[in-house]
PDB file of C-alpha atoms in Angstrom:
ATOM      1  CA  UNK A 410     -15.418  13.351   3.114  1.00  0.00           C
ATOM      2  CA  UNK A 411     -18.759  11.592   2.850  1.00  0.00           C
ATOM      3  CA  UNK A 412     -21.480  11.393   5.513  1.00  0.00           C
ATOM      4  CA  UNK A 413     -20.472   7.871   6.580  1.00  0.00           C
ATOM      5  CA  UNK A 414     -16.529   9.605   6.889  1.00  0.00           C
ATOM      6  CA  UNK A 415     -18.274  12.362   8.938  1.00  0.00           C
ATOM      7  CA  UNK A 416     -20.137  10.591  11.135  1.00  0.00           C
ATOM      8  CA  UNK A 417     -16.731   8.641  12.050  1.00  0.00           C
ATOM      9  CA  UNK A 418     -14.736  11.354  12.216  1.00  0.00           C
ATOM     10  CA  UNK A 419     -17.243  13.476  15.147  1.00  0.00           C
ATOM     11  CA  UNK A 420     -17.280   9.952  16.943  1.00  0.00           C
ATOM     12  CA  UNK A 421     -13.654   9.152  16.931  1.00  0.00           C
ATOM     13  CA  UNK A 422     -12.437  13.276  17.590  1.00  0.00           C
ATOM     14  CA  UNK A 423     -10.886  13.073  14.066  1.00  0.00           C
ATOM     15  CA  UNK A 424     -10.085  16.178  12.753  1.00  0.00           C
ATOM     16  CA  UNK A 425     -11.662  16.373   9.344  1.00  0.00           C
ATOM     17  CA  UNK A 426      -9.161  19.950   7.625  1.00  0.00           C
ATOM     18  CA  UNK A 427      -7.074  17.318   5.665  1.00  0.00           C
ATOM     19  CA  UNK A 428      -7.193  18.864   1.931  1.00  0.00           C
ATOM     20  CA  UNK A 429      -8.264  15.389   0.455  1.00  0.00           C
ATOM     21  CA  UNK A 430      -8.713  15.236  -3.367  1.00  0.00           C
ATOM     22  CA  UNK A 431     -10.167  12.263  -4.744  1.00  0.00           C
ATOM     23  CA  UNK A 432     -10.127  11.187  -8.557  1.00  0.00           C
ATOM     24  CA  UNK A 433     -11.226   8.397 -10.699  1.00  0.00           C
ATOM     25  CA  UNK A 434      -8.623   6.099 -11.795  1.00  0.00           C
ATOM     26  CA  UNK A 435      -9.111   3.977 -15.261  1.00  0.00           C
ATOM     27  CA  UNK A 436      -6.877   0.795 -15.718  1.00  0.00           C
ATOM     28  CA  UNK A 437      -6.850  -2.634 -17.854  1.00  0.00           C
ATOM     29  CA  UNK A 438      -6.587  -5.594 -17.652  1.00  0.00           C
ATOM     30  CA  UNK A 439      -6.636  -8.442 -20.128  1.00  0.00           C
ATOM     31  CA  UNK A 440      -8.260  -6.100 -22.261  1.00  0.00           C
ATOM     32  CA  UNK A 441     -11.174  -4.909 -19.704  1.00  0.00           C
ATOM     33  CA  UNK A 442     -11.154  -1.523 -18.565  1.00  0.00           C
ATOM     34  CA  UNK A 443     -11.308  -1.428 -14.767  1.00  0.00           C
ATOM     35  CA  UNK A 444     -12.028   2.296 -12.569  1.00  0.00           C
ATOM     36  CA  UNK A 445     -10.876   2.690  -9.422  1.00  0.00           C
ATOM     37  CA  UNK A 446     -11.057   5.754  -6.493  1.00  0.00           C
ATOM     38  CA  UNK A 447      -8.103   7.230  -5.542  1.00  0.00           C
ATOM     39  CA  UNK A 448      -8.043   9.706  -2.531  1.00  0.00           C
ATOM     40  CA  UNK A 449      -5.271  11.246  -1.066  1.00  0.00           C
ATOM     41  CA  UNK A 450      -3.926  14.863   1.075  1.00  0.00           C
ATOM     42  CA  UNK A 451      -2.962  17.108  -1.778  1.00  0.00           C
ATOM     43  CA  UNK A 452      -1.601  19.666   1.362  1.00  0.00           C
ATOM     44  CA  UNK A 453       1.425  16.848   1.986  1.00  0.00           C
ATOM     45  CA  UNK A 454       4.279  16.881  -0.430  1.00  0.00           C
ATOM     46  CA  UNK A 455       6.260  13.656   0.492  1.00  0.00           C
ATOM     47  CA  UNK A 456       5.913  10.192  -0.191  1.00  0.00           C
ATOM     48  CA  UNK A 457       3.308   8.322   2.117  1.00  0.00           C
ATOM     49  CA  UNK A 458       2.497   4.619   1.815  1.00  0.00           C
ATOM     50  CA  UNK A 459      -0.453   3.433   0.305  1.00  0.00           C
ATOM     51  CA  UNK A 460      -3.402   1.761   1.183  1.00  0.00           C
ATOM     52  CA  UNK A 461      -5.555  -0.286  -1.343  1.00  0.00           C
ATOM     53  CA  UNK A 462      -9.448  -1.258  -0.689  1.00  0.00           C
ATOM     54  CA  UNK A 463     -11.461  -3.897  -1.995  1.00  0.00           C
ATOM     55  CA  UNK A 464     -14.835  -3.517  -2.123  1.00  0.00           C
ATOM     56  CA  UNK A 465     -17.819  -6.188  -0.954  1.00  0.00           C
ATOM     57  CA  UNK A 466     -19.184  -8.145  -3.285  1.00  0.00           C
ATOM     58  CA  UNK A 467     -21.557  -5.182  -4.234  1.00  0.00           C
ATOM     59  CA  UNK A 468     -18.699  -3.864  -5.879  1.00  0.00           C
ATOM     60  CA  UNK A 469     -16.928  -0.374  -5.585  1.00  0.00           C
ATOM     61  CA  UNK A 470     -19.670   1.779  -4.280  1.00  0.00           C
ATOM     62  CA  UNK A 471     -19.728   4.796  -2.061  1.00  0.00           C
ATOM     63  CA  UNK A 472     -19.480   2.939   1.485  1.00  0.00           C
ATOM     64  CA  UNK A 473     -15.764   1.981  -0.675  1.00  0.00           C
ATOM     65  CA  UNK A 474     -15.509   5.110  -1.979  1.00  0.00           C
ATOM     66  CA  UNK A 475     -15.501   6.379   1.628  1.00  0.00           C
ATOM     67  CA  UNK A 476     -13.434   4.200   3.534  1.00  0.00           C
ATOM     68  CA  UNK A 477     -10.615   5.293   0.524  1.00  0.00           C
ATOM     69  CA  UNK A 478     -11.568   8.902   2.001  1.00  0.00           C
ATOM     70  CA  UNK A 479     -11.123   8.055   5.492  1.00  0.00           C
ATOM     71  CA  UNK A 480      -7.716   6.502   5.035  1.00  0.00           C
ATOM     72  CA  UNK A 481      -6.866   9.251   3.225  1.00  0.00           C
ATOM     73  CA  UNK A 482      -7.648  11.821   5.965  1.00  0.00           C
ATOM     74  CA  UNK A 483      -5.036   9.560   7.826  1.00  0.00           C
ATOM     75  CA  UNK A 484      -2.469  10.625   5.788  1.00  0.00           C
ATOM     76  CA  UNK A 485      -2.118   7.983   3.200  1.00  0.00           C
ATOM     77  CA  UNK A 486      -2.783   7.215  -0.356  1.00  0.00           C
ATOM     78  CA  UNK A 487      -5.525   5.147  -0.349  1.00  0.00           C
ATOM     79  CA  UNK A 488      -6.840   3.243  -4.119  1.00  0.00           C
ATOM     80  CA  UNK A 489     -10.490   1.695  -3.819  1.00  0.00           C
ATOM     81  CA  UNK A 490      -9.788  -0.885  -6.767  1.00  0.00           C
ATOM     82  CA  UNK A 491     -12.192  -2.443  -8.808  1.00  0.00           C
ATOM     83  CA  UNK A 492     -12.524  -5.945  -9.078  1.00  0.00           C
ATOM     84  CA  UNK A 493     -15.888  -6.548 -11.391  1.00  0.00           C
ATOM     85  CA  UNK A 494     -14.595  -4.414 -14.328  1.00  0.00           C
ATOM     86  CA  UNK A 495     -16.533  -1.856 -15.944  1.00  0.00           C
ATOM     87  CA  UNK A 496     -17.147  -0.199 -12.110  1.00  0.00           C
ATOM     88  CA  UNK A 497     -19.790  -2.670 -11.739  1.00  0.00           C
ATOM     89  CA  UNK A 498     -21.950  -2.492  -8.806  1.00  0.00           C
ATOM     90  CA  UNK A 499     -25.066  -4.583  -7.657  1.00  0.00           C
ATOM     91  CA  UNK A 500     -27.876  -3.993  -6.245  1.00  0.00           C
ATOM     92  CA  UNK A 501     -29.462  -7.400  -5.331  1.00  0.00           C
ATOM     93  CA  UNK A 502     -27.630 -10.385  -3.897  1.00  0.00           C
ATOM     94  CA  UNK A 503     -28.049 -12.356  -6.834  1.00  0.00           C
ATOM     95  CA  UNK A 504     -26.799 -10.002  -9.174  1.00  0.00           C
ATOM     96  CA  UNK A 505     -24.016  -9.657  -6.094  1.00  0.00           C
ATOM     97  CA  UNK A 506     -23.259 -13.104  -5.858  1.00  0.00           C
ATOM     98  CA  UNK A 507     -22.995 -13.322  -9.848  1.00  0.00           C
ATOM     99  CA  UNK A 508     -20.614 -10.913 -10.236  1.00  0.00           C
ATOM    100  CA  UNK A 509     -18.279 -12.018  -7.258  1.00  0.00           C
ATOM    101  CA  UNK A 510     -18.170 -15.639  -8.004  1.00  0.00           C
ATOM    102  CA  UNK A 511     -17.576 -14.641 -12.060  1.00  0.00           C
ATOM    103  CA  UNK A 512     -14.477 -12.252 -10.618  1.00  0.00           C
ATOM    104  CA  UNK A 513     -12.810 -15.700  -8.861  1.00  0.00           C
ATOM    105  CA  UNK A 514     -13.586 -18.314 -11.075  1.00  0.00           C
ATOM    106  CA  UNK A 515     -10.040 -17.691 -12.392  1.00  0.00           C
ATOM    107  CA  UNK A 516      -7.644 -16.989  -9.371  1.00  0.00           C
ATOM    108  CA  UNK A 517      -5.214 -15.880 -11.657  1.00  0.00           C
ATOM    109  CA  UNK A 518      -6.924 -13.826 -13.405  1.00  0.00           C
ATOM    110  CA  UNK A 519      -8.483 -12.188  -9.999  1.00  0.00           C
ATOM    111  CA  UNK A 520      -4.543 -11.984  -8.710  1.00  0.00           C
ATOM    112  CA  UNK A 521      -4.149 -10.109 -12.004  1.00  0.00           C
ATOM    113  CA  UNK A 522      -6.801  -7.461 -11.107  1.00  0.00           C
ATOM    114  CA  UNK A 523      -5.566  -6.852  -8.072  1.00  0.00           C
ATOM    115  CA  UNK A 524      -2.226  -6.848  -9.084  1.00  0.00           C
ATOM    116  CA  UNK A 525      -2.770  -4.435 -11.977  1.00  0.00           C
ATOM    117  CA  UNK A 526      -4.371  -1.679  -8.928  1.00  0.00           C
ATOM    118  CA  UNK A 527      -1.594  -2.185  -6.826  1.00  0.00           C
ATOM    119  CA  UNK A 528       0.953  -1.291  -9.400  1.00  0.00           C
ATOM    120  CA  UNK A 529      -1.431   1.476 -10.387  1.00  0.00           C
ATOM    121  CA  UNK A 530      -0.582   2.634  -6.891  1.00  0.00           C
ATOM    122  CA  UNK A 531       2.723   1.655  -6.148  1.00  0.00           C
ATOM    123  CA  UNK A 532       3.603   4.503  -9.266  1.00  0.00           C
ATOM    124  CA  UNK A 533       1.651   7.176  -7.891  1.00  0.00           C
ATOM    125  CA  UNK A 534       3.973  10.090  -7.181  1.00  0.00           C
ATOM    126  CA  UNK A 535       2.545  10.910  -3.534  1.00  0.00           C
ATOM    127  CA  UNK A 536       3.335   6.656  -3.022  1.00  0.00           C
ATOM    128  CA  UNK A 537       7.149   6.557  -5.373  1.00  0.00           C
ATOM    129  CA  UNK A 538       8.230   3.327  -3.398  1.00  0.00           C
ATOM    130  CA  UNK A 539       6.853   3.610  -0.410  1.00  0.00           C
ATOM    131  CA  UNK A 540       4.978   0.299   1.429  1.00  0.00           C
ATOM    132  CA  UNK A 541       1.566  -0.634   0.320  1.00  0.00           C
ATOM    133  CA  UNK A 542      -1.103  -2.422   2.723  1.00  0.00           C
ATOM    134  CA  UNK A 543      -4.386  -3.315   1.705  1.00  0.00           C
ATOM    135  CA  UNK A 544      -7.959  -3.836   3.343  1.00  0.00           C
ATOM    136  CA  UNK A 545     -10.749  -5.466   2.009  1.00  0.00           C
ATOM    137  CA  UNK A 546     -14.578  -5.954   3.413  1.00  0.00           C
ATOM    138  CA  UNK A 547     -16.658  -9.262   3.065  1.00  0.00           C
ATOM    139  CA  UNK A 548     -15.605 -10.056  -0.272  1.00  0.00           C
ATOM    140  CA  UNK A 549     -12.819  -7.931  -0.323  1.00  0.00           C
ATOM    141  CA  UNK A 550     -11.763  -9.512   3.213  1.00  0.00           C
ATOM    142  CA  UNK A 551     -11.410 -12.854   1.371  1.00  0.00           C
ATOM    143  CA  UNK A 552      -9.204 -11.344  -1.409  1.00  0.00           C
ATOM    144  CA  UNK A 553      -6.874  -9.693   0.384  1.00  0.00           C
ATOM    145  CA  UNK A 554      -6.193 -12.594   2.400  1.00  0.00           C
ATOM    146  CA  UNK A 555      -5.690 -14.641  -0.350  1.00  0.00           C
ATOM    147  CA  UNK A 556      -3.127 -12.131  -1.957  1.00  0.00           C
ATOM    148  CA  UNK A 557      -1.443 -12.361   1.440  1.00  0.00           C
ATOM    149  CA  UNK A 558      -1.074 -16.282   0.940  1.00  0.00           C
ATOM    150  CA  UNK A 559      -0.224 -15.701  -2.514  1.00  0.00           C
ATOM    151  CA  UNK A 560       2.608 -13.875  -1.842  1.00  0.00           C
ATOM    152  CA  UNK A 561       1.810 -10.402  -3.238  1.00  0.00           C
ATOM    153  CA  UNK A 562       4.350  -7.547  -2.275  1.00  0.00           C
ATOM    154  CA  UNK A 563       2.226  -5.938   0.718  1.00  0.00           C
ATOM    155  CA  UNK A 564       3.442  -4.430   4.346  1.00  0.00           C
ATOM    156  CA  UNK A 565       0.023  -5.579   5.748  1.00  0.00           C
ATOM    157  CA  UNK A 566      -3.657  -6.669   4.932  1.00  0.00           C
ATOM    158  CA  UNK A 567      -6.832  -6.120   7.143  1.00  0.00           C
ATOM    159  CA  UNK A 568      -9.699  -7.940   6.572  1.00  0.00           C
ATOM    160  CA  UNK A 569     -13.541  -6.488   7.750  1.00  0.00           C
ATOM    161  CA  UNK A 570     -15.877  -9.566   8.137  1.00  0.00           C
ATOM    162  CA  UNK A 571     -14.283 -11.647   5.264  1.00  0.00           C
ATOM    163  CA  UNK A 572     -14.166 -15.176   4.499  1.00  0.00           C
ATOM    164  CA  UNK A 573     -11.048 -16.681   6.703  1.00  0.00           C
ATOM    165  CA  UNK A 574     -10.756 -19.760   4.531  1.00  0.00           C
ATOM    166  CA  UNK A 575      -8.128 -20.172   2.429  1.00  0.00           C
ATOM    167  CA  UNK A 576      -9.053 -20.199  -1.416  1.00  0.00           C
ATOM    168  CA  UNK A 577      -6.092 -22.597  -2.346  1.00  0.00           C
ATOM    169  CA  UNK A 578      -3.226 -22.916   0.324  1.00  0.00           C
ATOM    170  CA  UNK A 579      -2.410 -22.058   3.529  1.00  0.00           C
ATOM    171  CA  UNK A 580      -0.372 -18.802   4.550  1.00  0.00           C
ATOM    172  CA  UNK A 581       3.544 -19.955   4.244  1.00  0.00           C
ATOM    173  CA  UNK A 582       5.621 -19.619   7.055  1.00  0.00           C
ATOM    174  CA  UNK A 583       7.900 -17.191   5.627  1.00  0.00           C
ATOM    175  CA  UNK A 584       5.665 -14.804   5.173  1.00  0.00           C
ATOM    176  CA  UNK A 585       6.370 -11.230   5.794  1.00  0.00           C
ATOM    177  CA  UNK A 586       2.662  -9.766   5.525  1.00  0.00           C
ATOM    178  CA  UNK A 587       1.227  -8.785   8.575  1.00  0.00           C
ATOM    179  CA  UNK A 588      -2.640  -9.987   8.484  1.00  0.00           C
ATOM    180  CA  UNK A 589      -5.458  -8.417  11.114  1.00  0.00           C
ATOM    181  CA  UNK A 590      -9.021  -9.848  10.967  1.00  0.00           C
ATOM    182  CA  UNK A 591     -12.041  -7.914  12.438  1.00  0.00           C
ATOM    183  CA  UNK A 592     -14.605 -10.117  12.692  1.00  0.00           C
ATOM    184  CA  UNK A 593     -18.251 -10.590  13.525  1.00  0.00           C
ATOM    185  CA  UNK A 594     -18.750 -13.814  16.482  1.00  0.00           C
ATOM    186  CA  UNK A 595     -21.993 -13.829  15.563  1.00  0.00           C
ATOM    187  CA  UNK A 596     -21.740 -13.774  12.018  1.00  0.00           C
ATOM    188  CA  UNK A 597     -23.211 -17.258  10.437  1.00  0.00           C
ATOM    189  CA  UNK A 598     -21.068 -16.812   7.246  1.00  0.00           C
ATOM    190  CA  UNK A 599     -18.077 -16.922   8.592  1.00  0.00           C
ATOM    191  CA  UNK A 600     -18.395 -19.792  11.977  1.00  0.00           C
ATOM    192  CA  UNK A 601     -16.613 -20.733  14.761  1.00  0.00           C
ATOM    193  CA  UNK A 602     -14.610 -23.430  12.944  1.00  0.00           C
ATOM    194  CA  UNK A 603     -13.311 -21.671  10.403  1.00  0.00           C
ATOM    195  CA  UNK A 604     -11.868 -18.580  13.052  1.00  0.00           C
ATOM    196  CA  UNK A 605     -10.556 -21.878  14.794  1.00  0.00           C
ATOM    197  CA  UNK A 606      -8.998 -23.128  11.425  1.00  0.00           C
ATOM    198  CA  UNK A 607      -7.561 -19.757  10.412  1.00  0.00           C
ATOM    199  CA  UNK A 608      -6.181 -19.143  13.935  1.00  0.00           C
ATOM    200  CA  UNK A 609      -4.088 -22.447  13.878  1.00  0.00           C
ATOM    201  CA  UNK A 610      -3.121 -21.447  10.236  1.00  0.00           C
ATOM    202  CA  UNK A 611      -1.424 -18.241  11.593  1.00  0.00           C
ATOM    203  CA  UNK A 612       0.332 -19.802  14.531  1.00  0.00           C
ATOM    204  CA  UNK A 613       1.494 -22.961  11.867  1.00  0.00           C
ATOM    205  CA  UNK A 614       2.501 -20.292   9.728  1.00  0.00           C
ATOM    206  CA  UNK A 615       4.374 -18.030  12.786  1.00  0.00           C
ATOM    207  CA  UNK A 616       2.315 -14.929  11.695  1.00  0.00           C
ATOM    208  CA  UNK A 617       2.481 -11.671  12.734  1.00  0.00           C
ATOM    209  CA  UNK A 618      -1.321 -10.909  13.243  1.00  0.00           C
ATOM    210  CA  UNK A 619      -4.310  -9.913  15.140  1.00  0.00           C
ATOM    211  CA  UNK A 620      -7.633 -11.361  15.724  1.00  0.00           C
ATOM    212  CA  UNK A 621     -10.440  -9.701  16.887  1.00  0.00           C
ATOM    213  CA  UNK A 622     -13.924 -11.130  17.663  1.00  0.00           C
ATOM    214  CA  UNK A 623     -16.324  -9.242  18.468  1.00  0.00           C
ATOM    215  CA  UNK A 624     -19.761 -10.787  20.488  1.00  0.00           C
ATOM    216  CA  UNK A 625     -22.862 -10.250  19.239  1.00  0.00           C
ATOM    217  CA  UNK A 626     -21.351  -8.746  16.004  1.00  0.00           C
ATOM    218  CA  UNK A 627     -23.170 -10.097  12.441  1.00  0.00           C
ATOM    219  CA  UNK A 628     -21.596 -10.207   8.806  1.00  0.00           C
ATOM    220  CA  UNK A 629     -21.294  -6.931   7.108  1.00  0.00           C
ATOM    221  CA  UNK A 630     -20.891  -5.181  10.590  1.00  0.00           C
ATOM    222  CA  UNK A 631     -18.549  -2.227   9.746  1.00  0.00           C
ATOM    223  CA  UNK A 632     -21.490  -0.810   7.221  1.00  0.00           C
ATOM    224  CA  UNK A 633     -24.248   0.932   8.065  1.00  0.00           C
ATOM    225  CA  UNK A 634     -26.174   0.096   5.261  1.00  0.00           C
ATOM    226  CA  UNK A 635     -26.107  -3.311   6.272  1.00  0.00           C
ATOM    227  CA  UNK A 636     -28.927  -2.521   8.402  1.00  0.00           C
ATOM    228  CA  UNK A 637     -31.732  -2.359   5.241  1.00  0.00           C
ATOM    229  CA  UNK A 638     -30.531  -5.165   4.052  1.00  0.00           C
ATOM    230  CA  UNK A 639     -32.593  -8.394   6.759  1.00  0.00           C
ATOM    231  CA  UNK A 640     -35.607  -6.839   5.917  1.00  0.00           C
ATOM    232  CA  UNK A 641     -35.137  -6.265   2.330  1.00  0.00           C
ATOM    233  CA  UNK A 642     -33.735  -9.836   1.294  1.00  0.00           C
ATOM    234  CA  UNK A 643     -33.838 -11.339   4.743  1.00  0.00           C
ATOM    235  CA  UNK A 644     -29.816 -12.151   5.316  1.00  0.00           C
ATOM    236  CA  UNK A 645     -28.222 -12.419   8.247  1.00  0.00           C
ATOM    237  CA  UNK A 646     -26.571  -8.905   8.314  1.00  0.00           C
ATOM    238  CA  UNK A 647     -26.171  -5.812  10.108  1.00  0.00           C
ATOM    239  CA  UNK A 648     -24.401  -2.932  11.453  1.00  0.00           C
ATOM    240  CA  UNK A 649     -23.143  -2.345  14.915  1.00  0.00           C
ATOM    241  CA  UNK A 650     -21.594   0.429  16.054  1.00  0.00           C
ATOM    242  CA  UNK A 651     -19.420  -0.306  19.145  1.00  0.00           C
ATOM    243  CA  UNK A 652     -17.616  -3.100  16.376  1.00  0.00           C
ATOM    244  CA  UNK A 653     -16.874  -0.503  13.673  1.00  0.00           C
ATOM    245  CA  UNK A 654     -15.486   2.109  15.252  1.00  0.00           C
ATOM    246  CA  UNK A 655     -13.372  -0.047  17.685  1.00  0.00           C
ATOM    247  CA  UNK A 656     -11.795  -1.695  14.295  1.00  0.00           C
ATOM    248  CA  UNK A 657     -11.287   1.616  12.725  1.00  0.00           C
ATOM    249  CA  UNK A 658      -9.498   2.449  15.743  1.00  0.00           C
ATOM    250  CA  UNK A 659      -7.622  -1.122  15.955  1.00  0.00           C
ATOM    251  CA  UNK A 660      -6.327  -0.947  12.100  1.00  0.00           C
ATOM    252  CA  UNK A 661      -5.220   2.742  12.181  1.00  0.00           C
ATOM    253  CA  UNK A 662      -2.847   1.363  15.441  1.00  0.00           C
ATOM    254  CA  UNK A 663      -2.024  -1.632  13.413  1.00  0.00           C
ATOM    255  CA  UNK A 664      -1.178   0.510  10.074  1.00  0.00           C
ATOM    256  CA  UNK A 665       0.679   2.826  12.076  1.00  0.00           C
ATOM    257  CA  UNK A 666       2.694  -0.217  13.661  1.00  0.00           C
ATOM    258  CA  UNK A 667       3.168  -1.427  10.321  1.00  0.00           C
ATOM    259  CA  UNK A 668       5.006   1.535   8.456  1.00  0.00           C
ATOM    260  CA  UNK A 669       6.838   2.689  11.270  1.00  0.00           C
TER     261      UNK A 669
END
């Protein structure tokens, strides 16, 4: 487990003797090679469900890399995916923003890629059949709401300070997906409108889901890192505590929920 993991775990009381392995996981698409980050508890013989994790739009980086760790000391199979290609990650916005607004210029071909990981997982031995959920921050927030809408084969999806509007249509109203959203109430990227819109999209659609605001809480609010990042290139970001850990808590109730 990494030191964000640890950190959580001593916080929380989470008990941190899981055996988790953790492996890179190569895949194409179209042609591209994509690597992903699987993590699971080698000690546990039976089938689990799975849990995929999309990244922010600085791609699959270690903040990923340990959330995929984290689930995985919960007991599940957990596959941070890739959605740049290549592994990509950023290190300034700009080369951020490029690389997320190249990955959904072609919602197909974005459904593909996350398609193509799920799969990946769904024929993992540990996984053979069992539900998959997926949860996604910022960036990856927006995605996996957007595969929800789209229909993809998934228990649940969680999003982390994500984008809540929709990227074609709304959610249907026969959908089956349970949907949580964590978000920031003070996050400018993401206003009070569009929780509005999103929350009449849900009860339109008869969703099963959960909303959570939480005051005072900025974009990007579930990552520590977040915190170098106003001074550094002056966005509106940061990390708050009380607002991570309470989601961690609130999604490991709602997973639990969700594959009972």
């Amino acid at each position: 487990m990494n030191r964000y993991g640890l950190m959580v775990a001593a916080l929380l009381g989470f008990s941190t003797q899981a055996a988790v392995v953790s492996e890179s996981v190569s895949y194409r698409v179209d042609g591209q090679e994509f690597k992903g980050y699987l993590a699971f508890d080698d000690s546990q013989t039976s089938p689990r469900p799975g849990v995929l994790v999309v990244h922010e739009w600085w791609g699959l980086n270690d903040y990923i890399r340990g959330r995929a760790e984290m689930l995985a000391e919960l007991g599940y199979v957990a596959l941070a995916l890739d959605m740049y290609g290549d592994g990509k990650e950023a290190s300034h916005p700009a080369e951020a923003g490029e690389f997320a607004k190249a990955s959904l210029a072609s919602l197909p071909l974005a459904e593909r890629r996350f398609n193509a990981a799920r799969e990946q997982l769904a024929r993992h031995p540990l996984v053979a059949g069992s539900p998959i959920a997926a949860i996604g921050y910022c960036y990856g927030g927006g995605v996996v709401l957007h595969m929800a809408r789209n229909g993809a084969p998934l228990a649940a999806v969680a999003s982390f300070h994500g984008s809540l509007t929709p990227k074609t249509t709304p959610l249907p109203a026969d959908s089956k997906t349970r949907i949580a959203v964590f978000n920031g109430a003070a996050d400018p990227l993401v206003p009070a409108d569009q929780v509005a819109a999103f929350q009449q999209e849900m009860e339109t659609a008869g969703a099963d889901y959960l909303l959570v605001n939480y005051p005072g809480a900025l974009h990007a609010f579930t990552n520590p890192d977040a915190d170098r990042v106003p001074a550094e290139f002056k966005m509106p970001v940061g990390y708050d505590q009380a607002a991570d850990l309470d989601s961690w808590s609130q999604l490991q109730t709602f997973l639990q929920e969700t594959f009972e």
